[in-house]
PDB file of C-alpha atoms and ligand atoms in Angstrom:
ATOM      1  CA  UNK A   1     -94.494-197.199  20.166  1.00 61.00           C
ATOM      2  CA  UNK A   2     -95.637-200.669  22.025  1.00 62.00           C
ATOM      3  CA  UNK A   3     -96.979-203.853  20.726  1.00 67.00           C
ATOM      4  CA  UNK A   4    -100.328-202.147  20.608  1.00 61.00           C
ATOM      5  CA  UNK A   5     -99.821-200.282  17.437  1.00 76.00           C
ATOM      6  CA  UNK A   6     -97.085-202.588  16.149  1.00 96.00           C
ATOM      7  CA  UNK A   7     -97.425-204.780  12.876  1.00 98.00           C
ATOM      8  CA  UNK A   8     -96.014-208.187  12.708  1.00 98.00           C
ATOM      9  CA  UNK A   9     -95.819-210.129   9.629  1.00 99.00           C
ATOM     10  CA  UNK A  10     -96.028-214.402  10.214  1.00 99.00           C
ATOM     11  CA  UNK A  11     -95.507-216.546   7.414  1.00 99.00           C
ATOM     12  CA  UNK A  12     -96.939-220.154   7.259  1.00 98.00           C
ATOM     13  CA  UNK A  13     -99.765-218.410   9.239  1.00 98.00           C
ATOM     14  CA  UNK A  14    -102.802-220.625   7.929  1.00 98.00           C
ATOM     15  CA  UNK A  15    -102.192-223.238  10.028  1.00 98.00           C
ATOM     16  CA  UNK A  16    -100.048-225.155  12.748  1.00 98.00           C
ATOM     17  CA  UNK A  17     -97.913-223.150  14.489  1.00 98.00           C
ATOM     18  CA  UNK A  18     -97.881-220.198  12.519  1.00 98.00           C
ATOM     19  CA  UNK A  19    -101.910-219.790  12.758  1.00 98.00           C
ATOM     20  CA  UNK A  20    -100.874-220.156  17.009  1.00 98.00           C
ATOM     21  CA  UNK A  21     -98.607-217.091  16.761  1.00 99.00           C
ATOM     22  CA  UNK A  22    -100.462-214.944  14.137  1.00 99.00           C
ATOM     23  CA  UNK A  23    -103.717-215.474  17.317  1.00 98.00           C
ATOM     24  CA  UNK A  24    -101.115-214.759  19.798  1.00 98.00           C
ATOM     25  CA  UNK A  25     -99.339-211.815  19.137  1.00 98.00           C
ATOM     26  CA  UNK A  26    -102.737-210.421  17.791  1.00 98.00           C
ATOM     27  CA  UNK A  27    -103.992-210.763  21.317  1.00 98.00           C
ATOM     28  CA  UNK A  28    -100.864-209.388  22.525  1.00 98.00           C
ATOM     29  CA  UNK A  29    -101.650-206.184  19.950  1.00 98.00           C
ATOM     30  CA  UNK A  30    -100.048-206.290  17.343  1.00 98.00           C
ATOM     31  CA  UNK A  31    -101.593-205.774  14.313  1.00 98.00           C
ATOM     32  CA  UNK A  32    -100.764-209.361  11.993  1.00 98.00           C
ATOM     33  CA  UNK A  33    -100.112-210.256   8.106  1.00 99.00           C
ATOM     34  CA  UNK A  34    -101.296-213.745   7.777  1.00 99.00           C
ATOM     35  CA  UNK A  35     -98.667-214.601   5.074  1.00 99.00           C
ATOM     36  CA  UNK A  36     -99.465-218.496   3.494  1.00 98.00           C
ATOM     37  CA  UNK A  37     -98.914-219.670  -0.454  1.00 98.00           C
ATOM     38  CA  UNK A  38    -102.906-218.845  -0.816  1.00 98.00           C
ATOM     39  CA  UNK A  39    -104.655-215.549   0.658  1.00 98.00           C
ATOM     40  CA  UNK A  40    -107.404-217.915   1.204  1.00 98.00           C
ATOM     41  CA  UNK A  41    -105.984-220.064   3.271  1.00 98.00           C
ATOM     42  CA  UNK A  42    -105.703-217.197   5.441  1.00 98.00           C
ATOM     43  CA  UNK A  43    -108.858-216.279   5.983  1.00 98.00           C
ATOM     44  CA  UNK A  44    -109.262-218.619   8.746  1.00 98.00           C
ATOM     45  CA  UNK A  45    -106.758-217.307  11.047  1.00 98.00           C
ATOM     46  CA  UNK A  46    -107.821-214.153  10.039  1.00 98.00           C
ATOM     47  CA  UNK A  47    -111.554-214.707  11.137  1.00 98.00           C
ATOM     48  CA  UNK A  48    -110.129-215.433  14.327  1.00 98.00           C
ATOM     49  CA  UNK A  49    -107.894-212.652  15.074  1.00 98.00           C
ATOM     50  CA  UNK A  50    -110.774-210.281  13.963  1.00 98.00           C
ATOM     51  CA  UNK A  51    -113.668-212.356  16.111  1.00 98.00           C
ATOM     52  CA  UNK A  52    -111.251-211.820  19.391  1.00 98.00           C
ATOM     53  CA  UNK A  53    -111.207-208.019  18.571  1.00 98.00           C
ATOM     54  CA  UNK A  54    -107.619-207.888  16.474  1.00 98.00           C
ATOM     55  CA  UNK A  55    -106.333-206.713  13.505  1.00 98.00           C
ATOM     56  CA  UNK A  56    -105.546-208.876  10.668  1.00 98.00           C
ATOM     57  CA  UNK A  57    -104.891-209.343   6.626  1.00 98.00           C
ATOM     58  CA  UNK A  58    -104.485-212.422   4.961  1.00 98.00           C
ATOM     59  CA  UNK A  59    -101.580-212.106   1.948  1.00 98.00           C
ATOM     60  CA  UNK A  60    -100.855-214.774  -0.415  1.00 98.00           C
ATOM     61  CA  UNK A  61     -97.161-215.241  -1.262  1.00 98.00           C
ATOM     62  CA  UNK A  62     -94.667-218.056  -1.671  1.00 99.00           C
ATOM     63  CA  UNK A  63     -91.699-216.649   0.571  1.00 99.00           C
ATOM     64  CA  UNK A  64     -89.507-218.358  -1.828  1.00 98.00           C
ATOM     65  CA  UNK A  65     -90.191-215.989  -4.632  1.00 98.00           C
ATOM     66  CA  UNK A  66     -88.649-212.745  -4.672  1.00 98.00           C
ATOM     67  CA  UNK A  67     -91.003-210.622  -6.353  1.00 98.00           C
ATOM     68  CA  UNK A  68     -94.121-212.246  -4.560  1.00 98.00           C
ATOM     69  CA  UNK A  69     -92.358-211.936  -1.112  1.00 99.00           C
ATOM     70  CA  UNK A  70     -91.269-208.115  -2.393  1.00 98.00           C
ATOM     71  CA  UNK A  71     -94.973-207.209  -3.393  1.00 98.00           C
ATOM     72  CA  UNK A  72     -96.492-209.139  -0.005  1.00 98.00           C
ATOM     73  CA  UNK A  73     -94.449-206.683   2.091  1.00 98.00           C
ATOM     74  CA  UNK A  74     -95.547-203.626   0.084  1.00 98.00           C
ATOM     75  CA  UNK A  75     -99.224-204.934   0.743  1.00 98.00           C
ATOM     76  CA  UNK A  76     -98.536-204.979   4.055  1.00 98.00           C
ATOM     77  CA  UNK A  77     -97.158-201.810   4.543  1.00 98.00           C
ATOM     78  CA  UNK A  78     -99.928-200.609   2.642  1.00 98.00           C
ATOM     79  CA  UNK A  79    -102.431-202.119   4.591  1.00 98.00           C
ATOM     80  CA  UNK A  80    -100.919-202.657   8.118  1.00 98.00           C
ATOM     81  CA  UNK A  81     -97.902-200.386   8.463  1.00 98.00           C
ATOM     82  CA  UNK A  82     -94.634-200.822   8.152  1.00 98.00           C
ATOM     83  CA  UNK A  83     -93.719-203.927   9.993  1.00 98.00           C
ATOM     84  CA  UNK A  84     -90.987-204.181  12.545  1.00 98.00           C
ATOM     85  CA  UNK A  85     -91.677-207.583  13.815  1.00 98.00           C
ATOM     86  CA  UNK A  86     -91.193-210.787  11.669  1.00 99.00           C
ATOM     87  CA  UNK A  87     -91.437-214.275  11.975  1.00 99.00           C
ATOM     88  CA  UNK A  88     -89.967-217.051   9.468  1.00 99.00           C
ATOM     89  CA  UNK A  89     -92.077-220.009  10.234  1.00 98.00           C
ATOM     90  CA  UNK A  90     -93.472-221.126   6.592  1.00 98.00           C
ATOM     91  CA  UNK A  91     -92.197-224.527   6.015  1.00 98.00           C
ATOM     92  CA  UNK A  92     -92.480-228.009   4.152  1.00 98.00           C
ATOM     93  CA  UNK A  93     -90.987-231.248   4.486  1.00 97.00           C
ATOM     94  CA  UNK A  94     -89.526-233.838   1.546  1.00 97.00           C
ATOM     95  CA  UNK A  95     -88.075-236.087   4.063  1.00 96.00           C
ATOM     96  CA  UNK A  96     -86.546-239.577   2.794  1.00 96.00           C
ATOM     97  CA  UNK A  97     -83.317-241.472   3.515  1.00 97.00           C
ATOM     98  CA  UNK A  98     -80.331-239.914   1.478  1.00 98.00           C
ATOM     99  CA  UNK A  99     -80.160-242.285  -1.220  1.00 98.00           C
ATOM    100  CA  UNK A 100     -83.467-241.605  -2.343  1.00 98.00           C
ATOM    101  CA  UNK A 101     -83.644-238.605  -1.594  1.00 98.00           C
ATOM    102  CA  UNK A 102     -84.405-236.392  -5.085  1.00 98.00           C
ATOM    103  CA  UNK A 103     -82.398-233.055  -6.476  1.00 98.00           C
ATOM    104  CA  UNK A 104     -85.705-231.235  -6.033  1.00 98.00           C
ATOM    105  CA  UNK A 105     -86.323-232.758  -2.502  1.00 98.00           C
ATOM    106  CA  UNK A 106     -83.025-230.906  -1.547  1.00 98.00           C
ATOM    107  CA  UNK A 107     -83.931-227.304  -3.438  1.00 98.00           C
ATOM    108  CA  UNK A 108     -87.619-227.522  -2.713  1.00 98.00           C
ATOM    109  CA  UNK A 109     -86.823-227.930   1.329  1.00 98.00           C
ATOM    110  CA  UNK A 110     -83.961-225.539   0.988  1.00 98.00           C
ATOM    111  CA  UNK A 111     -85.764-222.478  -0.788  1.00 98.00           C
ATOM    112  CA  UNK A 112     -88.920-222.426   1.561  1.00 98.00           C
ATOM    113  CA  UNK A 113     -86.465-222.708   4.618  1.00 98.00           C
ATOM    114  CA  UNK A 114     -83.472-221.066   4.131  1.00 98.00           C
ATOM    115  CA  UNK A 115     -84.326-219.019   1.088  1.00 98.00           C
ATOM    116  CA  UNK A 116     -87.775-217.871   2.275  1.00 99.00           C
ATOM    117  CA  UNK A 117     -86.493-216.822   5.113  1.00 99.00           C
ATOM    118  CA  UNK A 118     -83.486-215.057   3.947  1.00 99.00           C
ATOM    119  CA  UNK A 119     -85.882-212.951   1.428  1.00 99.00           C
ATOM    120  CA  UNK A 120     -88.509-212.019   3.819  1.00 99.00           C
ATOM    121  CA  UNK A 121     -85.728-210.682   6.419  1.00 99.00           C
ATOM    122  CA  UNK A 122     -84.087-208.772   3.437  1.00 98.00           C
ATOM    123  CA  UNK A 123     -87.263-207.290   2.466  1.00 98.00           C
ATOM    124  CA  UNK A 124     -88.778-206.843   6.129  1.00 98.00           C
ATOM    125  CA  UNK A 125     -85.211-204.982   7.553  1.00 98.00           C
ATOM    126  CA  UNK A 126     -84.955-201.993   5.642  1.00 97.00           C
ATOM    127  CA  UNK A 127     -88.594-200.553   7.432  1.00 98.00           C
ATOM    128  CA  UNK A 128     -86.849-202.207  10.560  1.00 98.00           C
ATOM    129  CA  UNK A 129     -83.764-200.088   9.734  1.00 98.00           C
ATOM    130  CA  UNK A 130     -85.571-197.083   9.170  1.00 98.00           C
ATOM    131  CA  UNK A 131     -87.719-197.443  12.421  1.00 98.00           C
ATOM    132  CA  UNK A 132     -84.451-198.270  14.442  1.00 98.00           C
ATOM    133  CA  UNK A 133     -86.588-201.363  15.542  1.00 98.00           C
ATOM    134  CA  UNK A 134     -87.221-204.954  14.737  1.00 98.00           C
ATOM    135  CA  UNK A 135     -87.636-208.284  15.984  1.00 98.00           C
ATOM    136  CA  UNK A 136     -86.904-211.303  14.033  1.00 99.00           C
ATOM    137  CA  UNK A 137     -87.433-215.060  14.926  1.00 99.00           C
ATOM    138  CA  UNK A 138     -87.025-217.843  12.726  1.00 99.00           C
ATOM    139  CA  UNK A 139     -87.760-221.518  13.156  1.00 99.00           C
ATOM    140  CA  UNK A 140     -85.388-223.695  13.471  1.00 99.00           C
ATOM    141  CA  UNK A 141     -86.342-227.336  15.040  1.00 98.00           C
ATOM    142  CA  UNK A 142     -84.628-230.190  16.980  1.00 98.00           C
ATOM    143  CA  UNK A 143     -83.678-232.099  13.749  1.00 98.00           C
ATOM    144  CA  UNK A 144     -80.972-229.376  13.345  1.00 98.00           C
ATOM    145  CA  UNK A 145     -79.034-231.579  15.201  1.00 98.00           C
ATOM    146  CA  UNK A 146     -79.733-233.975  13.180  1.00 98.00           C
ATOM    147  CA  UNK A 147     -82.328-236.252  12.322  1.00 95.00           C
ATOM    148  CA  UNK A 148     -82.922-239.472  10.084  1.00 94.00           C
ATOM    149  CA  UNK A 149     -84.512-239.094   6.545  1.00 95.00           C
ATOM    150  CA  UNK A 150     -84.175-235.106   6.871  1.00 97.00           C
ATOM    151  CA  UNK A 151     -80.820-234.541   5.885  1.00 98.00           C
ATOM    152  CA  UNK A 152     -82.300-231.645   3.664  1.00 98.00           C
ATOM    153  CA  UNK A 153     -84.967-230.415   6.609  1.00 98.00           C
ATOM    154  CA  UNK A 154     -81.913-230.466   9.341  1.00 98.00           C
ATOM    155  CA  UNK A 155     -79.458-228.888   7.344  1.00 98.00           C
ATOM    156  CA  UNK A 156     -82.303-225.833   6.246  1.00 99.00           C
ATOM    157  CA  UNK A 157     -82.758-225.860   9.876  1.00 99.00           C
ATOM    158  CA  UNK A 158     -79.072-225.543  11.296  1.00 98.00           C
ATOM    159  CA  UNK A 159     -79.013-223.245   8.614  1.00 99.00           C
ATOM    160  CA  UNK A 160     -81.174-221.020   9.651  1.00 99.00           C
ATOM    161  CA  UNK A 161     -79.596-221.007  13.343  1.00 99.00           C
ATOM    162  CA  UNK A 162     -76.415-219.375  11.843  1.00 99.00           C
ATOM    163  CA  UNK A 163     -78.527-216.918   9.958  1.00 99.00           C
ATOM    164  CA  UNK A 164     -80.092-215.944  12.678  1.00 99.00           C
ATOM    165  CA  UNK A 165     -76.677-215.372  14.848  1.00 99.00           C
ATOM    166  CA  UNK A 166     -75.393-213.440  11.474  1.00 99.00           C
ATOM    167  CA  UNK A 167     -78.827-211.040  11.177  1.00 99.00           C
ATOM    168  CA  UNK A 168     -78.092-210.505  15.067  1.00 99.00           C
ATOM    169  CA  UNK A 169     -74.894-209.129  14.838  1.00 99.00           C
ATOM    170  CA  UNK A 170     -75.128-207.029  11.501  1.00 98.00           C
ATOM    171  CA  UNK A 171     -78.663-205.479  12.814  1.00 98.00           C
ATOM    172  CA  UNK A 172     -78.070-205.183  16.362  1.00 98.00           C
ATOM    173  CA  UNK A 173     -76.709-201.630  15.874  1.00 98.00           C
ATOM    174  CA  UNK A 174     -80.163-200.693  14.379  1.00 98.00           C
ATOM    175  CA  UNK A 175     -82.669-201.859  17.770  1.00 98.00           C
ATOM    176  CA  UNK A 176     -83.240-205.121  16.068  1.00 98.00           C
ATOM    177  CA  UNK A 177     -82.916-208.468  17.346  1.00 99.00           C
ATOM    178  CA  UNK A 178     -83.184-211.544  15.839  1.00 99.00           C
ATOM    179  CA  UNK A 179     -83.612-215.450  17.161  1.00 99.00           C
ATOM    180  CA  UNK A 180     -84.697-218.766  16.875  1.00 99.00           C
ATOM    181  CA  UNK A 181     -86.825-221.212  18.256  1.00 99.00           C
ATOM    182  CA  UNK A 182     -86.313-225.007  17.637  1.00 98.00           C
ATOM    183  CA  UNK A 183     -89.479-226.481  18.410  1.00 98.00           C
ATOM    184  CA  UNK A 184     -89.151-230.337  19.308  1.00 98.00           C
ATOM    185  CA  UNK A 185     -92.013-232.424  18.989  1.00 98.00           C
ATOM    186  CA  UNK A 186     -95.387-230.436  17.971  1.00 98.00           C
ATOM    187  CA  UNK A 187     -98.897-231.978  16.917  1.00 98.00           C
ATOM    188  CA  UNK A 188     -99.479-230.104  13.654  1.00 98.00           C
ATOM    189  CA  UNK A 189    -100.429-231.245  10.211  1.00 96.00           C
ATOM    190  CA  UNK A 190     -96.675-231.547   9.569  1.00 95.00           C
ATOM    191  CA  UNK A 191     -95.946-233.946  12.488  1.00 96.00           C
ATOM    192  CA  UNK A 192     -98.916-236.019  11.139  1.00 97.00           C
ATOM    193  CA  UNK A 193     -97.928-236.323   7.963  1.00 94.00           C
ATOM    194  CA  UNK A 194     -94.644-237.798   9.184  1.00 92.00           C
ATOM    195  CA  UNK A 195     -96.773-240.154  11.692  1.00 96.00           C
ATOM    196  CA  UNK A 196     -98.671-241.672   8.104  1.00 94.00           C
ATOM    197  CA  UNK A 197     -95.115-241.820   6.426  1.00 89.00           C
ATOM    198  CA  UNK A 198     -93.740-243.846   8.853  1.00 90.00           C
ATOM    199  CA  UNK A 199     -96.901-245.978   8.999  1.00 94.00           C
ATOM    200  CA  UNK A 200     -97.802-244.665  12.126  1.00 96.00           C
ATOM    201  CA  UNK A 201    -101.310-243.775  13.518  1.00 97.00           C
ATOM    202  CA  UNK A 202    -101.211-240.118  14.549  1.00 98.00           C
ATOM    203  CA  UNK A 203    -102.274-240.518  18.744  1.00 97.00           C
ATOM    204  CA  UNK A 204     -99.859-243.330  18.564  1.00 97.00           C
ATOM    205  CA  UNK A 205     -97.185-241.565  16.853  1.00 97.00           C
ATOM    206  CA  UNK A 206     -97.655-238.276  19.674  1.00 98.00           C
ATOM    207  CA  UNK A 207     -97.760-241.448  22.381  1.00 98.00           C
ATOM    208  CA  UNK A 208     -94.522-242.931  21.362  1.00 97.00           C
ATOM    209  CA  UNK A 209     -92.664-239.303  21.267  1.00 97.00           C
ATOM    210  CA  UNK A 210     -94.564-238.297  24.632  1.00 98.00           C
ATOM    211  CA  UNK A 211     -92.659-241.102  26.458  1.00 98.00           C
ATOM    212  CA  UNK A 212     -89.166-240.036  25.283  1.00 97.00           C
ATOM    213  CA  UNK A 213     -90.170-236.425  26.567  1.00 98.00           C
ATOM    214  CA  UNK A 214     -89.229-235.558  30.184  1.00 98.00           C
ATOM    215  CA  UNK A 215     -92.494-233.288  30.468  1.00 98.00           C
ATOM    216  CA  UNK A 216     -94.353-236.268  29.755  1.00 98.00           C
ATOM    217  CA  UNK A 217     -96.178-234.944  26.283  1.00 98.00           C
ATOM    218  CA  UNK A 218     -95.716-233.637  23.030  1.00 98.00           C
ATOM    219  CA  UNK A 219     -95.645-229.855  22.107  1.00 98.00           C
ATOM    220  CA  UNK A 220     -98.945-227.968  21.063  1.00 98.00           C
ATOM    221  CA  UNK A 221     -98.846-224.947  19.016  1.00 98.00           C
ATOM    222  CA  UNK A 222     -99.422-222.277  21.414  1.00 98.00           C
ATOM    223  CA  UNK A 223     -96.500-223.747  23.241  1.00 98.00           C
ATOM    224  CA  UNK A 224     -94.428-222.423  20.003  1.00 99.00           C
ATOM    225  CA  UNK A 225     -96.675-218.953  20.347  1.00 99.00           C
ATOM    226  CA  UNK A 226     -95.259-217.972  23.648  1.00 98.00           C
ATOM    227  CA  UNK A 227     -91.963-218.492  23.405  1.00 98.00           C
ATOM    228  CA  UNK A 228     -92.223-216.087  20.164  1.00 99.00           C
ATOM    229  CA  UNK A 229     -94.259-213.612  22.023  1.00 98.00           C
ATOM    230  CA  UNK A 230     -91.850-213.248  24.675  1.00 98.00           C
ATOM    231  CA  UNK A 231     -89.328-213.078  22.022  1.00 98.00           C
ATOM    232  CA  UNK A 232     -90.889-210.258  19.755  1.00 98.00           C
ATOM    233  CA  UNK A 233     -91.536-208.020  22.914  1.00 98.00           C
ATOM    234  CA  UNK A 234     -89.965-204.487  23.712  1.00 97.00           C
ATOM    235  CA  UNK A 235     -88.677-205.902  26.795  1.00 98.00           C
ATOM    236  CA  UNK A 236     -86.967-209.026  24.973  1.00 98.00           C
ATOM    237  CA  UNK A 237     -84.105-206.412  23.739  1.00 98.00           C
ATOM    238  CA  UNK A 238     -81.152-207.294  25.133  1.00 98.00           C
ATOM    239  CA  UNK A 239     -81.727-211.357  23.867  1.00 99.00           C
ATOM    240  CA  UNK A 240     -80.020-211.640  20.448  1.00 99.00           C
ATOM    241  CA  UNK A 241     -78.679-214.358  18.738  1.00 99.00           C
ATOM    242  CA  UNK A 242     -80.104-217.156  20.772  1.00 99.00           C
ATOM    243  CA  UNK A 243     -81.039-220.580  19.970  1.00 98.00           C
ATOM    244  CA  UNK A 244     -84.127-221.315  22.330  1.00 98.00           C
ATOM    245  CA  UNK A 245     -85.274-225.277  22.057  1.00 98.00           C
ATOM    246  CA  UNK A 246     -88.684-225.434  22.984  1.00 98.00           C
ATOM    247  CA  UNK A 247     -88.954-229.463  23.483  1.00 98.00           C
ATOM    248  CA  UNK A 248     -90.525-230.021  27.406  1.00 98.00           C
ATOM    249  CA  UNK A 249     -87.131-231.310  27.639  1.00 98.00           C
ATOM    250  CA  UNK A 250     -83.281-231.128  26.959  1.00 96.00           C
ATOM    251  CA  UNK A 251     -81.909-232.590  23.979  1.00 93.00           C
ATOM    252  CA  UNK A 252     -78.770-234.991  23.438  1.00 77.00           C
TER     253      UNK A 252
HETATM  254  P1  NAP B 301     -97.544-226.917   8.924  1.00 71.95           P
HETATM  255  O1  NAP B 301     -98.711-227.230   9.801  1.00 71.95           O
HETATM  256  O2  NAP B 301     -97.210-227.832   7.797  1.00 71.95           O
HETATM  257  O3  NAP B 301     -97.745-225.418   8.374  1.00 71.95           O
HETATM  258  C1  NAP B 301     -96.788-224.832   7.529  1.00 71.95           C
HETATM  259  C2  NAP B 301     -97.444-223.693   6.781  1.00 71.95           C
HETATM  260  O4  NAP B 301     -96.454-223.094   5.903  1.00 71.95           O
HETATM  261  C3  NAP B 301     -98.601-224.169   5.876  1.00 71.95           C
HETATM  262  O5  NAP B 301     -99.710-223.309   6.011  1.00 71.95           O
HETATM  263  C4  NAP B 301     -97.978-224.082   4.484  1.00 71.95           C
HETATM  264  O6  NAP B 301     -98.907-223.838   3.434  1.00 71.95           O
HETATM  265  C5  NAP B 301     -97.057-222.895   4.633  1.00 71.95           C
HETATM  266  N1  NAP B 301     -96.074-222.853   3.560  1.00 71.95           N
HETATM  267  C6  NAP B 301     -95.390-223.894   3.018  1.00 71.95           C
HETATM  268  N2  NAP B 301     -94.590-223.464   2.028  1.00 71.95           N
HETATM  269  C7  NAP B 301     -94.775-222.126   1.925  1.00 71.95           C
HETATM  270  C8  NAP B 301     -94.237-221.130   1.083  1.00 71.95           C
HETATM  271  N3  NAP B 301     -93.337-221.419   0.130  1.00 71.95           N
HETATM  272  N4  NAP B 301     -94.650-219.842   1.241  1.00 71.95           N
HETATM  273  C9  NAP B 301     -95.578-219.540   2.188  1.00 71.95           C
HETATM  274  N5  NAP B 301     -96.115-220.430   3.029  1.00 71.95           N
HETATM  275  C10 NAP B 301     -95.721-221.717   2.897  1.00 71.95           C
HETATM  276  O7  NAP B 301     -96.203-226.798   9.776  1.00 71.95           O
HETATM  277  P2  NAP B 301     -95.951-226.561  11.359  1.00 71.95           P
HETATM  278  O8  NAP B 301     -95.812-227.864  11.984  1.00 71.95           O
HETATM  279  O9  NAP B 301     -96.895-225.555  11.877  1.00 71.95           O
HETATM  280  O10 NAP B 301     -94.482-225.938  11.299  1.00 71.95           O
HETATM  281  C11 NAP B 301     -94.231-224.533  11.249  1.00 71.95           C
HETATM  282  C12 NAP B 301     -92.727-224.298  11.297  1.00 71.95           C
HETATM  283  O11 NAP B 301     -92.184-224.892  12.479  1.00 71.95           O
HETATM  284  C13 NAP B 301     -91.979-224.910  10.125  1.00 71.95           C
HETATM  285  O12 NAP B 301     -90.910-224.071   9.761  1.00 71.95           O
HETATM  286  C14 NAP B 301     -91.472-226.208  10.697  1.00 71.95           C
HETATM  287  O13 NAP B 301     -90.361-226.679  10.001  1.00 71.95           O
HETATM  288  C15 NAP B 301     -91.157-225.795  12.114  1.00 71.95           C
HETATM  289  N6  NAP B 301     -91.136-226.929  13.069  1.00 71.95           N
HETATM  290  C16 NAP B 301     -92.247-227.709  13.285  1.00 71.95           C
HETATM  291  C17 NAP B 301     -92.171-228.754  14.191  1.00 71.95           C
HETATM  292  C18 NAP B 301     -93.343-229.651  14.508  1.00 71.95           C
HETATM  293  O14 NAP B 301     -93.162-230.611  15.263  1.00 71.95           O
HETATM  294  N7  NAP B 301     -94.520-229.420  13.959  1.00 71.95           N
HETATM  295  C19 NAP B 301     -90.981-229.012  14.861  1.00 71.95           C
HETATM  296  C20 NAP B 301     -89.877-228.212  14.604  1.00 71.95           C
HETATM  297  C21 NAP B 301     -89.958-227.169  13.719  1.00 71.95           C
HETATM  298  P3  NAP B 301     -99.629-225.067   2.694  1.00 71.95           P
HETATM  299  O15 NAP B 301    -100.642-225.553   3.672  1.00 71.95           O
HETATM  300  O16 NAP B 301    -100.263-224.437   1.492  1.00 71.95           O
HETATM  301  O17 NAP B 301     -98.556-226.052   2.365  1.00 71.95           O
END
C-alpha cells in the first residue's frame, strides 16, 4: 500500500494549520477526514481537496468526547477506509496569567489537547494495529517550554510530547510511528486572536515576532504541512519518538 490509497484522518482541519495539512497530504494521496467541532466547517477544506482532484469527507466531532470521537472514526472507516495515518492538531486556547486563570480554563485547554488527542489515538490504533501500520503526529508548540499566560496551553503541550514518546514505544512493534511537531510562531486565527488579546494589531504582532526569528519571518501554515507530510510518509519509518520544532529558528 502507498500514500496513494492511504486514509488520513486530521482534526482541527477547517482551518489554520490543520486545513494546510488536510490540502497537503491530499495532494500527496491520501485520501483525508476533515475532522472539526462542525461538519460544516469542513466543507471548505473539503471543496478544496476535491477541486485539486483529492479525496475528502468532512466529519463533525469534538475530539474531546468519547462517543463522538468513537462514531467519527466509524464514519470514516465507513466512508474512507480504515485509517492508518493520524494527526492531533485540533486545538483552543484560554490563555491568562495564573491567578486568573479559571478551573474551566485549565479542563477546557486540557481535554481538547491532551484528552482529544489521547482518544483519537486510542480509537485510530486498533485499525493501525490490525494493518501493522500507522503514523501518528501530534502538535505540540514552542510554549511547551514554557510560555507566559499559558500555563494550561504549555503544560497540554509538553504533555503531549511525552505521549507521543510513550505511543512510540508501545506501538513501534506494530509498523507505527508516532511524533510531534512544535510549531513556533504561525499566522493563523489562533495567533491573531492572541495579537487582539494583547492589544496588538495582527501585521504588527507577526512584525514584532518576525524580528526575534533568525529566518527573518513568522511561520505560515503550509510550513506546519510539510514537516507532517514528511513525517506521515512510508519512508519516515525509522523516525519515532521525536520532537521536531518547526520555528525558522532554534529555541532557548
Ligand atoms: P486554529 O486556527 O485556531 O484552528 C484550530 C481548529 O481546531 C479550529 O478549526 C477549531 O474549531 C478546531 N477545534 C477546536 N476545538 C476542537 C474540538 N474540541 N474538536 C474538534 N476540533 C476542534 O489553530 P491553529 O493555529 O491552526 O493551530 C493548530 C494546532 O497547532 C493547535 O493544536 C495549536 O495549539 C498548534 N499550534 C499553533 C501555533 C500557531 O502559532 N498558530 C503554534 C504552536 C502550536 P473552531 O473553529 O470551531 O473552534
Amino acid at each position: 500500500m502507498t500514500e496513494q490509497n492511504r486514509v488520513a484522518i486530521v482534526t482541527g482541519a477547517a482551518r489554520g494549520i490543520g486545513a494546510a495539512t488536510a490540502i497537503r497530504l491530499a495532494a500527496d494521496g491520501f485520501a483525508v477526514a476533515v475532522i472539526d467541532l462542525e461538519e460544516s466547517a469542513g466543507k471548505d477544506t473539503v471543496e478544496k481537496i476535491t477541486a485539486a482532484g483529492g479525496k475528502a469527507v468532512a466529519v463533525g466531532a469534538d475530539v474531546s468526547n468519547g462517543e463522538q470521537v468513537a462514531a467519527a472514526v466509524e464514519r470514516v472507516v465507513a466512508e474512507l477506509g480504515v485509517p492508518t495515518v493520524l494527526v492531533n492538531n485540533a486545538g483552543v486556547l484560554r490563555d491568562n496569567l495564573l491567578f486568573r486563570m479559571s478551573e474551566s480554563d485549565w479542563d477546557t485547554v486540557m481535554n481538547v489537547h491532551l484528552k482529544g488527542a489521547f482518544l483519537m489515538s486510542k480509537a485510530c490504533q486498533k485499525h493501525m494495529v490490525d494493518e501493522r501500520y500507522g503514523r501518528i503526529v501530534n502538535l505540540s508548540s514552542s510554549s511547551a517550554l514554557g510560555n507566559r499566560g499559558q500555563a494550561n496551553y504549555s503544560a497540554a503541550k509538553a504533555g503531549l510530547q511525552g505521549f507521543t514518546k510513550t505511543l512510540a514505544k508501545e506501538l513501534g512493534q506494530f509498523g507505527i510511528t508516532a511524533n510531534a511537531v512544535a510549531p513556533g510562531f504561525i499566522a493563523t486565527d489562533m495567533t491573531a486572536a492572541t495579537a487582539e488579546r494583547v492589544g496588538m494589531g495582527f501585521e504588527e504582532f507577526k512584525t514584532a515576532a518576525a524580528a526575534m526569528i533568525p529566518v527573518n519571518r513568522v511561520g505560515v501554515p503550509e510550513d506546519i504541512a510539510h514537516t507532517i507530510s514528511f513525517l506521515v510518509s512510508e519512508g519516515a519509518g525509522f523516525v519515532s519518538g521525536q520532537v521536531i520544532y518547526v520555528a525558522g529558528g532554534p529555541l532557548d
